[in-house]
mmCIF file of C-alpha atoms in Angstrom:
data_model
loop_
_atom_site.group_PDB
_atom_site.id
_atom_site.type_symbol
_atom_site.label_atom_id
_atom_site.label_comp_id
_atom_site.label_asym_id
_atom_site.label_seq_id
_atom_site.Cartn_x
_atom_site.Cartn_y
_atom_site.Cartn_z
ATOM 1 C CA MET A 1 9.946 -74.150 -45.646
ATOM 2 C CA SER A 2 6.298 -73.671 -44.703
ATOM 3 C CA ASP A 3 5.385 -70.359 -43.072
ATOM 4 C CA GLY A 4 2.702 -72.046 -40.983
ATOM 5 C CA SER A 5 -0.178 -70.509 -42.939
ATOM 6 C CA THR A 6 -0.992 -73.834 -44.619
ATOM 7 C CA LEU A 7 -1.548 -77.378 -43.398
ATOM 8 C CA ASP A 8 0.156 -80.561 -44.521
ATOM 9 C CA HIS A 9 -1.806 -83.628 -45.561
ATOM 10 C CA HIS A 10 -1.365 -85.330 -42.163
ATOM 11 C CA SER A 11 -2.514 -82.416 -40.025
ATOM 12 C CA PRO A 12 -5.253 -83.202 -37.463
ATOM 13 C CA TYR A 13 -6.793 -79.754 -38.066
ATOM 14 C CA GLU A 14 -9.443 -78.956 -40.651
ATOM 15 C CA THR A 15 -8.166 -75.460 -41.449
ATOM 16 C CA PRO A 16 -5.331 -73.136 -40.397
ATOM 17 C CA LEU A 17 -7.890 -71.151 -38.377
ATOM 18 C CA HIS A 18 -8.904 -74.330 -36.524
ATOM 19 C CA ARG A 19 -5.250 -74.997 -35.706
ATOM 20 C CA ASP A 20 -4.620 -71.470 -34.464
ATOM 21 C CA GLU A 21 -7.776 -71.380 -32.350
ATOM 22 C CA SER A 22 -6.810 -74.742 -30.828
ATOM 23 C CA ALA A 23 -3.362 -73.410 -29.917
ATOM 24 C CA LEU A 24 -4.821 -70.364 -28.183
ATOM 25 C CA ALA A 25 -7.457 -72.442 -26.391
ATOM 26 C CA GLY A 26 -4.764 -74.852 -25.249
ATOM 27 C CA MET A 27 -2.727 -72.027 -23.753
ATOM 28 C CA TRP A 28 -5.782 -70.605 -21.978
ATOM 29 C CA LEU A 29 -6.493 -74.058 -20.531
ATOM 30 C CA PHE A 30 -2.893 -74.403 -19.380
ATOM 31 C CA LEU A 31 -2.973 -70.957 -17.765
ATOM 32 C CA ALA A 32 -6.205 -71.870 -15.987
ATOM 33 C CA SER A 33 -4.468 -74.874 -14.427
ATOM 34 C CA GLU A 34 -1.533 -72.664 -13.427
ATOM 35 C CA ALA A 35 -3.949 -70.171 -11.886
ATOM 36 C CA LEU A 36 -5.288 -72.968 -9.687
ATOM 37 C CA LEU A 37 -1.739 -73.774 -8.550
ATOM 38 C CA PHE A 38 -0.816 -70.201 -7.687
ATOM 39 C CA GLY A 39 -4.328 -69.416 -6.461
ATOM 40 C CA GLY A 40 -4.016 -72.025 -3.722
ATOM 41 C CA LEU A 41 -0.641 -70.594 -2.749
ATOM 42 C CA PHE A 42 -2.025 -67.046 -2.625
ATOM 43 C CA LEU A 43 -4.962 -68.180 -0.504
ATOM 44 C CA VAL A 44 -2.704 -69.846 2.063
ATOM 45 C CA CYS A 45 -0.453 -66.768 2.118
ATOM 46 C CA LEU A 46 -3.418 -64.461 2.739
ATOM 47 C CA ILE A 47 -4.713 -66.669 5.547
ATOM 48 C CA TYR A 48 -1.378 -66.802 7.350
ATOM 49 C CA SER A 49 -0.716 -63.101 6.794
ATOM 50 C CA HIS A 50 -3.757 -62.556 9.043
ATOM 51 C CA THR A 51 -3.607 -65.489 11.489
ATOM 52 C CA ARG A 52 0.169 -65.097 12.003
ATOM 53 C CA ALA A 53 0.266 -61.369 11.302
ATOM 54 C CA GLY A 54 3.126 -60.527 13.673
ATOM 55 C CA GLY A 55 5.503 -63.130 12.300
ATOM 56 C CA TRP A 56 4.432 -62.452 8.729
ATOM 57 C CA ALA A 57 5.125 -58.737 9.121
ATOM 58 C CA LEU A 58 8.498 -59.533 10.694
ATOM 59 C CA GLY A 59 9.431 -61.596 7.641
ATOM 60 C CA VAL A 60 8.161 -58.969 5.204
ATOM 61 C CA ARG A 61 10.295 -56.297 6.873
ATOM 62 C CA HIS A 62 13.418 -58.336 6.118
ATOM 63 C CA THR A 63 12.749 -58.634 2.389
ATOM 64 C CA ASN A 64 14.598 -56.279 0.053
ATOM 65 C CA LEU A 65 11.899 -53.822 -0.993
ATOM 66 C CA ALA A 66 14.204 -51.968 -3.391
ATOM 67 C CA ILE A 67 15.011 -55.100 -5.416
ATOM 68 C CA GLY A 68 11.376 -56.198 -5.312
ATOM 69 C CA ALA A 69 10.194 -52.818 -6.631
ATOM 70 C CA VAL A 70 12.847 -52.667 -9.366
ATOM 71 C CA ASN A 71 11.978 -56.201 -10.459
ATOM 72 C CA THR A 72 8.322 -55.213 -10.633
ATOM 73 C CA LEU A 73 9.164 -52.345 -12.979
ATOM 74 C CA ILE A 74 11.390 -54.668 -15.028
ATOM 75 C CA LEU A 75 8.595 -57.199 -15.531
ATOM 76 C CA ILE A 76 6.011 -54.550 -16.414
ATOM 77 C CA THR A 77 8.425 -53.132 -18.983
ATOM 78 C CA SER A 78 9.215 -56.585 -20.345
ATOM 79 C CA SER A 79 5.530 -57.351 -20.909
ATOM 80 C CA ALA A 80 5.070 -54.015 -22.654
ATOM 81 C CA VAL A 81 8.059 -54.716 -24.895
ATOM 82 C CA PHE A 82 6.776 -58.159 -25.852
ATOM 83 C CA THR A 83 3.395 -56.633 -26.660
ATOM 84 C CA MET A 84 5.283 -54.715 -29.343
ATOM 85 C CA ALA A 85 6.515 -58.053 -30.686
ATOM 86 C CA VAL A 86 2.942 -59.355 -30.848
ATOM 87 C CA GLU A 87 1.801 -56.302 -32.795
ATOM 88 C CA ALA A 88 4.816 -56.510 -35.112
ATOM 89 C CA ALA A 89 4.140 -60.184 -35.837
ATOM 90 C CA ARG A 90 0.570 -59.350 -36.858
ATOM 91 C CA ARG A 91 1.999 -56.920 -39.405
ATOM 92 C CA GLY A 92 4.575 -59.446 -40.579
ATOM 93 C CA ASP A 93 7.467 -57.279 -39.321
ATOM 94 C CA ASN A 94 9.823 -60.073 -38.314
ATOM 95 C CA ARG A 95 12.755 -57.732 -37.738
ATOM 96 C CA ARG A 96 10.835 -55.829 -35.057
ATOM 97 C CA VAL A 97 9.693 -59.132 -33.523
ATOM 98 C CA VAL A 98 13.348 -60.115 -33.092
ATOM 99 C CA ARG A 99 14.237 -56.782 -31.488
ATOM 100 C CA ALA A 100 11.286 -56.756 -29.112
ATOM 101 C CA GLY A 101 11.707 -60.432 -28.273
ATOM 102 C CA LEU A 102 15.378 -60.066 -27.413
ATOM 103 C CA GLY A 103 14.590 -56.944 -25.388
ATOM 104 C CA ALA A 104 11.903 -58.763 -23.406
ATOM 105 C CA ALA A 105 14.204 -61.744 -22.836
ATOM 106 C CA ALA A 106 17.034 -59.475 -21.661
ATOM 107 C CA LEU A 107 14.718 -57.826 -19.150
ATOM 108 C CA GLY A 108 13.602 -61.259 -17.967
ATOM 109 C CA LEU A 109 17.227 -62.255 -17.431
ATOM 110 C CA ALA A 110 17.807 -59.012 -15.515
ATOM 111 C CA PHE A 111 14.863 -59.922 -13.266
ATOM 112 C CA LEU A 112 16.372 -63.350 -12.552
ATOM 113 C CA ALA A 113 19.805 -61.854 -11.903
ATOM 114 C CA LEU A 114 18.396 -59.423 -9.336
ATOM 115 C CA LYS A 115 16.364 -62.193 -7.735
ATOM 116 C CA GLY A 116 19.553 -64.277 -7.523
ATOM 117 C CA ILE A 117 21.330 -61.387 -5.772
ATOM 118 C CA GLU A 118 18.400 -61.056 -3.382
ATOM 119 C CA TRP A 119 18.393 -64.768 -2.618
ATOM 120 C CA GLY A 120 22.148 -64.608 -2.010
ATOM 121 C CA GLN A 121 21.654 -61.840 0.535
ATOM 122 C CA GLU A 122 18.890 -63.779 2.271
ATOM 123 C CA PHE A 123 20.908 -66.982 2.467
ATOM 124 C CA GLY A 124 23.840 -64.939 3.794
ATOM 125 C CA GLU A 125 21.586 -63.508 6.517
ATOM 126 C CA ASN A 126 20.352 -67.035 7.438
ATOM 127 C CA LEU A 127 16.775 -66.271 6.456
ATOM 128 C CA PHE A 128 16.200 -69.676 4.885
ATOM 129 C CA PRO A 129 13.912 -71.712 7.212
ATOM 130 C CA GLY A 130 15.794 -74.268 9.259
ATOM 131 C CA PRO A 131 17.865 -74.724 12.418
ATOM 132 C CA ARG A 132 20.019 -71.637 11.662
ATOM 133 C CA PHE A 133 17.080 -69.312 10.953
ATOM 134 C CA ALA A 134 18.185 -65.845 12.042
ATOM 135 C CA LEU A 135 14.910 -64.320 13.279
ATOM 136 C CA HIS A 136 13.961 -64.944 16.896
ATOM 137 C CA GLY A 137 11.405 -63.789 19.441
ATOM 138 C CA PRO A 138 7.719 -64.478 20.021
ATOM 139 C CA ASP A 139 6.934 -64.162 16.303
ATOM 140 C CA PHE A 140 9.722 -66.527 15.237
ATOM 141 C CA GLY A 141 7.325 -69.238 14.015
ATOM 142 C CA GLY A 142 5.305 -66.880 11.854
ATOM 143 C CA ALA A 143 8.438 -65.360 10.322
ATOM 144 C CA GLU A 144 9.828 -68.788 9.467
ATOM 145 C CA LEU A 145 6.482 -69.706 7.932
ATOM 146 C CA PHE A 146 6.593 -66.529 5.860
ATOM 147 C CA TYR A 147 10.021 -67.388 4.476
ATOM 148 C CA SER A 148 8.891 -70.927 3.671
ATOM 149 C CA PHE A 149 6.194 -69.449 1.433
ATOM 150 C CA TYR A 150 8.537 -66.736 0.170
ATOM 151 C CA PHE A 151 11.149 -69.156 -1.146
ATOM 152 C CA LEU A 152 8.556 -71.567 -2.542
ATOM 153 C CA ALA A 153 6.614 -68.837 -4.345
ATOM 154 C CA THR A 154 9.656 -67.068 -5.783
ATOM 155 C CA PHE A 155 11.191 -70.382 -6.870
ATOM 156 C CA LEU A 156 8.013 -71.413 -8.708
ATOM 157 C CA HIS A 157 7.757 -67.995 -10.317
ATOM 158 C CA GLY A 158 11.439 -68.117 -11.266
ATOM 159 C CA MET A 159 10.965 -71.486 -13.000
ATOM 160 C CA HIS A 160 8.081 -70.013 -14.984
ATOM 161 C CA MET A 161 10.350 -67.094 -15.895
ATOM 162 C CA VAL A 162 13.016 -69.476 -17.215
ATOM 163 C CA VAL A 163 10.442 -71.256 -19.382
ATOM 164 C CA GLY A 164 9.078 -67.928 -20.614
ATOM 165 C CA ILE A 165 12.517 -66.619 -21.572
ATOM 166 C CA GLY A 166 13.187 -69.835 -23.467
ATOM 167 C CA LEU A 167 9.910 -69.445 -25.368
ATOM 168 C CA ILE A 168 10.665 -65.817 -26.213
ATOM 169 C CA LEU A 169 14.095 -66.768 -27.554
ATOM 170 C CA TRP A 170 12.429 -69.498 -29.652
ATOM 171 C CA ILE A 171 10.032 -66.898 -31.064
ATOM 172 C CA SER A 172 12.954 -64.564 -31.802
ATOM 173 C CA ARG A 173 14.765 -67.339 -33.656
ATOM 174 C CA LYS A 174 11.703 -68.101 -35.784
ATOM 175 C CA ALA A 175 11.257 -64.393 -36.523
ATOM 176 C CA HIS A 176 14.914 -64.194 -37.564
ATOM 177 C CA ARG A 177 14.050 -66.856 -40.141
ATOM 178 C CA GLN A 178 11.121 -64.717 -41.379
ATOM 179 C CA ALA A 179 8.562 -67.227 -40.092
ATOM 180 C CA PHE A 180 5.712 -64.855 -39.257
ATOM 181 C CA SER A 181 3.304 -62.988 -41.509
ATOM 182 C CA PRO A 182 -0.111 -61.320 -41.243
ATOM 183 C CA ALA A 183 -1.539 -64.723 -42.208
ATOM 184 C CA TRP A 184 0.269 -66.661 -39.455
ATOM 185 C CA ASN A 185 1.588 -65.327 -36.139
ATOM 186 C CA THR A 186 -0.213 -67.476 -33.560
ATOM 187 C CA PRO A 187 2.941 -68.664 -31.726
ATOM 188 C CA VAL A 188 3.743 -65.049 -30.825
ATOM 189 C CA ASP A 189 0.225 -64.576 -29.425
ATOM 190 C CA VAL A 190 0.489 -67.798 -27.423
ATOM 191 C CA VAL A 191 3.860 -66.873 -25.905
ATOM 192 C CA GLY A 192 2.542 -63.369 -25.228
ATOM 193 C CA LEU A 193 -0.299 -64.853 -23.175
ATOM 194 C CA TYR A 194 2.152 -66.925 -21.147
ATOM 195 C CA TRP A 195 4.509 -64.003 -20.533
ATOM 196 C CA SER A 196 1.632 -61.763 -19.439
ATOM 197 C CA PHE A 197 0.525 -64.476 -17.013
ATOM 198 C CA VAL A 198 4.021 -64.633 -15.490
ATOM 199 C CA ASP A 199 3.901 -60.839 -15.114
ATOM 200 C CA LEU A 200 0.468 -60.998 -13.464
ATOM 201 C CA ILE A 201 1.636 -63.611 -10.954
ATOM 202 C CA TRP A 202 4.457 -61.310 -9.863
ATOM 203 C CA MET A 203 2.037 -58.375 -9.554
ATOM 204 C CA LEU A 204 0.156 -60.492 -6.988
ATOM 205 C CA LEU A 205 3.263 -61.810 -5.257
ATOM 206 C CA PHE A 206 4.860 -58.398 -4.802
ATOM 207 C CA PRO A 207 2.362 -56.992 -2.241
ATOM 208 C CA LEU A 208 2.102 -60.355 -0.451
ATOM 209 C CA LEU A 209 5.846 -60.761 -0.011
ATOM 210 C CA TYR A 210 7.067 -57.168 0.229
ATOM 211 C CA LEU A 211 4.278 -54.872 1.420
ATOM 212 C CA ILE A 212 1.666 -56.517 3.695
ATOM 213 C CA GLY A 213 2.546 -55.630 7.280
ATOM 214 C CA ARG A 214 5.703 -53.714 6.357
ATOM 215 C CA ALA A 215 4.525 -50.443 7.903
#
């Protein structure tokens, strides 16, 4: 089995370095397109948090700050743990890559579990926008708008989390098979970039959905 440090005769790349640089550039390009997606969402959220400030603040005050804060710590820790996997892969320490990868994936699953609990509470309190929306008063429209963005943003982020966990488990499986070495560890770098991006998106979502207007 090839360790990825060499090319076969049918490879479209001139050298292993060309292949690895192309993989990293491809991930950066993909993340740039994702930044445009989330950037538009953040911009709309910021606009409405000012133009519909009363309703936005009303919605923010009904989010679960404790779960949001714990999930923030979980994601920061998960990114730090996967950074250990990246460093281990560069040394060719596949055993440590497996440990760090599984640790990062477990933390990601914990994040999703807490988010599922939070969503369950919000559905139980009729905070999903629609005819049974629980919040009333003069700021009703702004609060419903807030929760429309809240559920859309957290759903999109959650889907990216699912993909990221799947990629980390794939990396862990390859490391279990002793796939990485100092000569070839690009897949770990690529997945590390993606996982850091998912973490960064949550760092931006957290103040927008849990803090702005809460006081």
